[in-house]
Amino acid sequence: MARPTKASIDLAAFRHNYRVAKTQSPSSQAVAIIKANAYGHGAIELAHALPEADAFGVACIEEAIELRESGIKQPILLLEGFFEESELELIRQYDFWTAIHNPEHIDALERQPVSSKISVWLKLDSGMHRLGFTPQTYPAAFQRLSALPQVNHIVHMTHFACADELEKSMTHAQLQVCDATFANLDAHACSFANSAATLAHSASHIEHHGGYTRPGIMLYGADPLSAPNSASQQLIPVMTLSSKIIAIRDVPAGDAIGYGERYRCSHNMRIGTVAIGYADGYPRHAQDGTPVLVDGIRTSLVGRVSMDMLTVDLTHIPDAHIGSSVELWGKTIKADEVARYCDTIAYTLFTGITRRVHKEYIEG
Ligand SMILES: *Cc1c(COP(=O)(O)O)cnc(C)c1O
């Protein structure tokens, strides 16, 4: 590995964050959400690093099979259910749990051999309007599933649209829809809470809502809440994205740096070139001023991000040299902070890391 661009993944931090999720809701099981290759962190490695996980959640059967084939024994939930009827055979074979979010899913289950016993998570659209049965159609769907010999357990499931925004009343409204809809439908368990709700909406998982939480982003140490919160303060960032300085130059006042002359030097500056760019997943739309850490000292991005490189201000870091270490995000500069300078969220930063970035797994 000659090019120094890498993502270090702290497995101890990942386990710690999972324990935070469990502590938030001690009577619930926690489905560790590791879809999209564990939000870019490496699903197989992370799943094996968390033997205590109650279950894992993924977006599709390809992701689920990869985990099972790698030796993962815990239940694996398909969060969006199946996309084709032919997957049901595999769901049975590999013993996956599947979401059921439309009538076609139930039709397909009905056509399965009665010897199959599949655990299903019946999804209610409690207001997000993306997936699930409406409150009007949910009870009939539940009754239909309950009567099917092909169905094992049924879990009531919903998803929140605004759990990250504590000032909004939407989560409360969605919970009321859930309470009203599920009142007389006796299911195996309930599952409502994503990371934000796990940390900030205890009514969605404690009390009579015990069952399964579904923490995702919090497991990777990013803050799921839009405003600082004591619960999310306990999280430890899992990914450190780093590289090195590969060139340094002095640039006179008035000259510009990089493509499009986006950044013009207001004074004589010392500029470092770093071996990471948008083809590694560092966002091209990062603004001038986006924080970067060089040899442990905070500085900022200057100029447009290129495909393989970016440029940073070293004027106030005289000891910086070729080979100096550069942290793009990690435990000091949080991905959440970088995301704000890029008009995005930590989710897209993590999932955007490309294959070219070497991943290294460490313990703390
Ligand atoms: C991705 C996902 C989650 C996890 O969401 P986070 O915001 O990352 O915690 C939970 N439930 C469902 C249905 C999801 O698709």
Coordinates of C-alpha atoms and ligand atoms in Angstrom, one line a residue:
M1 CA 0.0 0.0 0.0
A2 CA 2.1 2.9 -1.3
R3 CA -0.6 5.5 -1.4
P4 CA -1.2 6.6 2.2
T5 CA -5.0 7.1 1.9
K6 CA -6.8 4.9 4.4
A7 CA -9.9 4.5 6.6
S8 CA -9.0 3.1 10.0
I9 CA -12.0 1.3 11.6
D10 CA -12.0 1.1 15.4
L11 CA -13.8 -2.1 16.3
A12 CA -13.8 -1.3 20.0
A13 CA -15.6 2.0 19.3
F14 CA -18.2 0.1 17.3
R15 CA -18.8 -2.3 20.1
H16 CA -19.0 0.6 22.6
N17 CA -21.6 2.4 20.5
Y18 CA -23.7 -0.8 20.3
R19 CA -23.6 -1.0 24.1
V20 CA -24.8 2.6 24.2
A21 CA -27.8 1.6 22.1
K22 CA -28.5 -1.3 24.4
T23 CA -28.1 0.8 27.5
Q24 CA -30.6 3.3 26.1
S25 CA -33.2 0.6 25.9
P26 CA -32.3 -2.3 28.3
S27 CA -35.4 -4.3 27.8
S28 CA -35.2 -4.2 24.0
Q29 CA -33.1 -6.2 21.6
A30 CA -31.0 -4.1 19.2
V31 CA -30.9 -4.9 15.5
A32 CA -27.5 -3.5 14.4
I33 CA -28.1 -1.9 11.0
I34 CA -25.2 -2.7 8.7
K35 CA -26.8 -2.1 5.3
A36 CA -24.7 -0.5 2.5
N37 CA -21.6 -2.4 3.7
A38 CA -22.1 -1.2 7.2
Y39 CA -22.4 2.5 6.1
G40 CA -19.1 2.1 4.2
H41 CA -17.2 0.6 7.1
G42 CA -17.2 -3.1 5.9
A43 CA -20.2 -5.2 6.9
I44 CA -18.5 -8.6 7.2
E45 CA -15.7 -7.3 9.5
L46 CA -18.0 -5.3 11.7
A47 CA -20.6 -8.1 12.0
H48 CA -17.9 -10.5 13.2
A49 CA -16.6 -7.8 15.6
L50 CA -20.0 -7.8 17.3
P51 CA -20.8 -11.3 18.5
E52 CA -23.1 -9.9 21.1
A53 CA -25.4 -8.4 18.5
D54 CA -29.0 -9.5 18.9
A55 CA -29.6 -9.3 15.1
F56 CA -28.4 -7.5 12.0
G57 CA -30.4 -5.4 9.5
V58 CA -29.6 -5.0 5.8
A59 CA -31.2 -3.5 2.7
C60 CA -31.3 -6.5 0.4
I61 CA -30.8 -10.2 0.1
E62 CA -27.4 -9.8 -1.5
E63 CA -26.1 -8.1 1.6
A64 CA -27.8 -10.7 3.8
I65 CA -26.4 -13.7 1.9
E66 CA -22.9 -12.2 2.0
L67 CA -23.1 -12.0 5.8
R68 CA -24.6 -15.5 6.3
E69 CA -22.0 -17.1 4.0
S70 CA -19.3 -15.4 6.0
G71 CA -20.5 -17.3 9.1
I72 CA -22.9 -14.9 10.8
K73 CA -25.4 -16.9 12.8
Q74 CA -27.6 -14.2 14.2
P75 CA -31.0 -13.3 12.7
I76 CA -30.6 -11.0 9.6
L77 CA -33.5 -8.7 8.8
L78 CA -34.3 -7.5 5.2
L79 CA -35.4 -3.9 6.0
E80 CA -37.1 -3.4 2.6
G81 CA -38.4 -7.0 2.3
F82 CA -37.9 -8.8 -1.0
F83 CA -37.9 -7.3 -4.5
E84 CA -38.8 -10.5 -6.3
E85 CA -40.8 -13.5 -5.3
S86 CA -37.9 -15.9 -6.1
E87 CA -36.1 -14.5 -3.1
L88 CA -38.5 -16.2 -0.7
E89 CA -36.9 -19.5 -1.4
L90 CA -33.5 -18.0 -0.3
I91 CA -35.1 -16.3 2.7
R92 CA -36.3 -19.6 3.9
Q93 CA -33.1 -21.4 3.1
Y94 CA -30.9 -18.9 4.9
D95 CA -33.4 -18.2 7.6
F96 CA -33.7 -14.4 7.2
W97 CA -36.4 -12.2 8.6
T98 CA -38.2 -10.0 6.0
A99 CA -40.2 -6.8 6.1
I100 CA -43.6 -7.0 4.4
H101 CA -44.7 -3.6 3.2
N102 CA -47.2 -4.2 0.4
P103 CA -50.1 -6.6 -0.5
E104 CA -48.0 -8.2 -3.2
H105 CA -45.6 -9.4 -0.5
I106 CA -48.4 -11.2 1.2
D107 CA -49.7 -12.7 -2.1
A108 CA -46.2 -14.1 -2.7
L109 CA -46.0 -15.6 0.8
E110 CA -49.3 -17.3 0.3
R111 CA -47.9 -19.1 -2.8
Q112 CA -45.0 -20.6 -0.7
P113 CA -45.0 -24.2 0.4
V114 CA -46.8 -24.4 3.7
S115 CA -43.8 -26.1 5.2
S116 CA -42.0 -22.7 5.2
K117 CA -42.0 -20.8 8.4
I118 CA -40.8 -17.2 7.8
S119 CA -40.7 -14.5 10.5
V120 CA -42.0 -11.2 9.1
W121 CA -41.9 -7.6 10.1
L122 CA -45.1 -6.0 8.9
K123 CA -44.5 -2.4 8.2
L124 CA -47.0 0.4 9.0
D125 CA -46.8 3.7 7.1
S126 CA -47.4 5.9 10.2
G127 CA -46.7 9.1 8.3
M128 CA -43.4 9.0 6.5
H129 CA -45.2 7.9 3.3
R130 CA -42.3 5.9 1.9
L131 CA -43.1 2.2 2.7
G132 CA -45.8 0.3 4.5
F133 CA -49.5 -0.3 4.8
T134 CA -51.7 2.6 5.7
P135 CA -53.4 2.6 9.1
Q136 CA -56.6 1.7 7.3
T137 CA -55.2 -1.4 5.5
Y138 CA -52.8 -2.6 8.2
P139 CA -55.3 -4.6 10.3
A140 CA -56.5 -6.6 7.4
A141 CA -52.9 -7.3 6.3
F142 CA -52.0 -8.4 9.8
Q143 CA -55.0 -10.7 9.9
R144 CA -54.1 -12.2 6.5
L145 CA -50.5 -12.9 7.7
S146 CA -51.7 -14.3 11.0
A147 CA -53.8 -16.9 9.1
L148 CA -51.0 -18.0 6.9
P149 CA -49.2 -21.3 7.8
Q150 CA -46.1 -20.0 6.0
V151 CA -45.7 -17.2 8.6
N152 CA -43.9 -17.7 11.9
H153 CA -43.7 -14.5 14.1
I154 CA -45.1 -11.1 13.1
V155 CA -43.4 -8.0 14.4
H156 CA -45.1 -4.6 14.1
M157 CA -42.7 -2.2 12.4
T158 CA -42.7 1.5 11.5
H159 CA -40.1 4.1 10.7
F160 CA -39.9 7.8 11.8
A161 CA -39.5 10.7 9.4
C162 CA -38.2 13.3 11.9
A163 CA -36.8 11.5 15.0
D164 CA -33.6 13.6 14.6
E165 CA -35.5 16.9 15.1
L166 CA -36.4 17.1 18.7
E167 CA -38.5 20.2 18.4
K168 CA -40.9 18.6 15.9
S169 CA -44.1 16.9 16.9
M170 CA -44.0 14.4 14.0
T171 CA -42.5 11.5 16.0
H172 CA -45.2 11.9 18.7
A173 CA -47.9 12.0 16.0
Q174 CA -46.5 8.8 14.4
L175 CA -46.4 7.1 17.7
Q176 CA -50.0 7.9 18.2
V177 CA -50.8 6.3 14.9
C178 CA -48.9 3.2 15.9
D179 CA -50.7 3.0 19.2
A180 CA -54.1 3.3 17.6
T181 CA -53.3 0.9 14.8
F182 CA -51.6 -1.8 16.8
A183 CA -54.0 -1.7 19.8
N184 CA -55.9 -4.9 19.1
L185 CA -53.4 -6.7 17.0
D186 CA -51.4 -9.1 19.1
A187 CA -47.9 -9.4 17.6
H188 CA -44.7 -11.0 18.7
A189 CA -43.0 -7.6 19.3
C190 CA -42.7 -4.0 18.0
S191 CA -39.9 -2.2 16.3
F192 CA -40.0 1.6 15.8
A193 CA -36.7 3.2 16.8
N194 CA -33.8 4.2 14.5
S195 CA -30.7 5.7 16.1
A196 CA -32.3 9.1 16.7
A197 CA -35.3 7.6 18.4
T198 CA -33.2 5.2 20.4
L199 CA -31.3 8.1 21.9
A200 CA -33.9 10.8 22.2
H201 CA -37.4 9.3 22.1
S202 CA -37.6 6.7 24.8
A203 CA -41.4 6.5 24.4
S204 CA -40.7 4.8 21.1
H205 CA -38.9 1.8 22.6
I206 CA -39.3 1.8 26.4
E207 CA -42.6 1.1 28.3
H208 CA -45.0 -1.0 26.3
H209 CA -43.0 -0.6 23.1
G210 CA -40.2 -3.0 24.1
G211 CA -39.1 -5.2 21.3
Y212 CA -36.4 -4.2 18.9
T213 CA -34.5 -1.0 18.3
R214 CA -32.8 -0.5 15.0
P215 CA -29.7 1.6 15.5
G216 CA -27.7 2.5 12.4
I217 CA -25.7 5.7 12.2
M218 CA -25.0 5.9 16.0
L219 CA -23.1 2.6 15.8
Y220 CA -20.6 4.4 13.6
G221 CA -20.2 7.2 16.2
A222 CA -22.0 9.9 14.2
D223 CA -24.6 12.0 16.0
P224 CA -28.1 11.2 14.7
L225 CA -29.6 14.2 16.3
S226 CA -29.8 17.6 14.8
A227 CA -28.9 19.4 18.1
P228 CA -26.3 18.4 20.7
N229 CA -27.6 15.9 23.2
S230 CA -26.0 14.2 26.2
A231 CA -26.9 10.7 25.0
S232 CA -25.1 11.2 21.7
Q233 CA -22.1 12.6 23.4
Q234 CA -21.3 9.1 24.6
L235 CA -20.7 7.9 21.0
I236 CA -17.2 7.3 19.7
P237 CA -16.4 7.8 16.0
V238 CA -15.5 4.5 14.4
M239 CA -13.9 5.7 11.1
T240 CA -10.8 7.8 10.8
L241 CA -10.1 8.9 7.2
S242 CA -6.5 9.9 6.8
S243 CA -3.8 10.5 4.3
K244 CA -0.5 12.4 4.1
I245 CA 1.0 15.6 2.7
I246 CA 2.7 14.8 -0.6
A247 CA 3.8 18.3 -1.6
I248 CA 4.3 21.8 -0.1
R249 CA 4.7 25.2 -1.8
D250 CA 4.7 28.9 -0.9
V251 CA 2.1 30.8 -2.8
P252 CA 2.2 34.6 -3.0
A253 CA -0.7 36.8 -2.1
G254 CA -3.0 37.3 -5.1
D255 CA -2.4 33.9 -6.6
A256 CA -5.1 31.3 -6.7
I257 CA -5.1 27.6 -5.8
G258 CA -6.4 24.6 -7.7
Y259 CA -9.1 24.2 -10.3
G260 CA -11.2 27.2 -11.2
E261 CA -9.1 29.5 -9.1
R262 CA -11.7 29.1 -6.4
Y263 CA -9.5 30.1 -3.5
R264 CA -7.3 33.2 -3.9
C265 CA -4.6 33.9 -1.3
S266 CA -5.2 37.1 0.6
H267 CA -1.6 36.9 2.0
N268 CA 1.5 34.9 1.3
M269 CA 0.5 31.3 2.2
R270 CA 2.1 27.9 2.6
I271 CA 0.0 25.3 0.9
G272 CA 0.1 21.5 1.4
T273 CA -1.2 19.0 -1.1
V274 CA -2.9 15.9 0.3
A275 CA -3.3 12.5 -1.4
I276 CA -7.1 12.2 -1.2
G277 CA -9.8 13.5 -3.5
Y278 CA -13.3 13.0 -4.6
A279 CA -12.5 9.6 -6.2
D280 CA -11.8 8.4 -2.7
G281 CA -15.1 9.7 -1.5
Y282 CA -14.0 13.1 0.0
P283 CA -16.8 15.4 -1.2
R284 CA -16.0 17.7 -4.1
H285 CA -18.4 20.3 -2.9
A286 CA -16.5 20.7 0.4
Q287 CA -16.2 24.5 1.0
D288 CA -13.1 26.5 1.6
G289 CA -12.7 26.4 5.4
T290 CA -13.7 22.8 5.8
P291 CA -11.7 21.6 8.8
V292 CA -8.7 19.3 8.3
L293 CA -6.2 18.1 10.9
V294 CA -2.4 18.1 10.0
D295 CA -0.1 16.6 12.5
G296 CA -2.8 17.0 15.1
I297 CA -3.3 20.7 14.4
R298 CA -6.6 22.1 12.9
T299 CA -6.4 23.8 9.6
S300 CA -8.7 24.1 6.6
L301 CA -9.3 23.1 3.1
V302 CA -8.4 25.8 0.5
G303 CA -9.4 25.4 -3.1
R304 CA -11.5 22.9 -5.0
V305 CA -11.1 19.2 -4.2
S306 CA -9.6 17.3 -7.2
M307 CA -10.1 13.7 -8.1
D308 CA -7.0 12.4 -6.3
M309 CA -5.8 15.4 -4.2
L310 CA -6.8 18.4 -2.2
T311 CA -5.0 21.4 -0.8
V312 CA -4.8 22.7 2.8
D313 CA -3.5 25.8 4.5
L314 CA -0.2 25.1 6.3
T315 CA 0.7 28.8 6.9
H316 CA 0.3 28.4 10.7
I317 CA 1.8 24.9 10.8
P318 CA 5.5 25.6 10.1
D319 CA 6.6 22.1 11.2
A320 CA 4.4 20.4 8.6
H321 CA 6.4 18.5 6.0
I322 CA 6.1 16.0 3.2
G323 CA 4.8 12.9 5.0
S324 CA 2.9 14.8 7.7
S325 CA -0.3 13.0 8.7
V326 CA -3.6 14.4 7.7
E327 CA -6.9 13.4 9.2
L328 CA -10.0 14.3 7.1
W329 CA -12.4 13.1 9.8
G330 CA -12.2 10.9 12.8
K331 CA -12.2 11.3 16.6
T332 CA -10.9 14.9 16.5
I333 CA -12.7 16.4 13.5
K334 CA -16.1 14.6 13.5
A335 CA -17.6 13.5 10.2
D336 CA -20.7 15.5 11.4
E337 CA -18.7 18.7 11.4
V338 CA -17.2 18.0 7.9
A339 CA -20.7 17.2 6.6
R340 CA -22.0 20.6 7.6
Y341 CA -19.3 22.3 5.4
C342 CA -20.4 20.0 2.6
D343 CA -24.1 20.6 2.9
T344 CA -24.7 16.9 3.6
I345 CA -24.8 14.4 6.5
A346 CA -22.3 11.9 7.9
Y347 CA -24.3 9.1 6.3
T348 CA -23.3 10.2 2.8
L349 CA -19.7 10.8 3.7
F350 CA -19.3 7.3 5.1
T351 CA -21.1 5.5 2.4
G352 CA -19.3 7.5 -0.3
I353 CA -15.8 6.1 0.6
T354 CA -14.6 4.2 -2.4
R355 CA -12.8 0.9 -3.0
R356 CA -9.5 2.7 -3.5
V357 CA -9.4 3.7 0.1
H358 CA -7.6 1.0 2.1
K359 CA -9.5 -0.2 5.1
E360 CA -7.6 -1.1 8.3
Y361 CA -9.3 -2.7 11.3
I362 CA -8.0 -1.8 14.7
E363 CA -8.9 -2.3 18.3
G364 CA -9.1 1.1 20.0
Ligands
LIG1 C1 -31.4 2.6 7.8 C2 -32.5 2.2 8.7 C3 -32.4 2.3 10.1 C4 -31.2 2.9 10.7 O1 -31.3 4.3 10.6 P1 -30.3 5.3 11.4 O2 -30.8 6.6 11.2 O3 -29.0 5.1 10.6 O4 -30.2 4.8 12.8 C5 -33.5 1.9 10.8 N1 -34.6 1.4 10.2 C6 -34.7 1.3 8.9 C7 -36.0 0.7 8.3 C8 -33.7 1.7 8.1 O5 -33.9 1.6 6.7

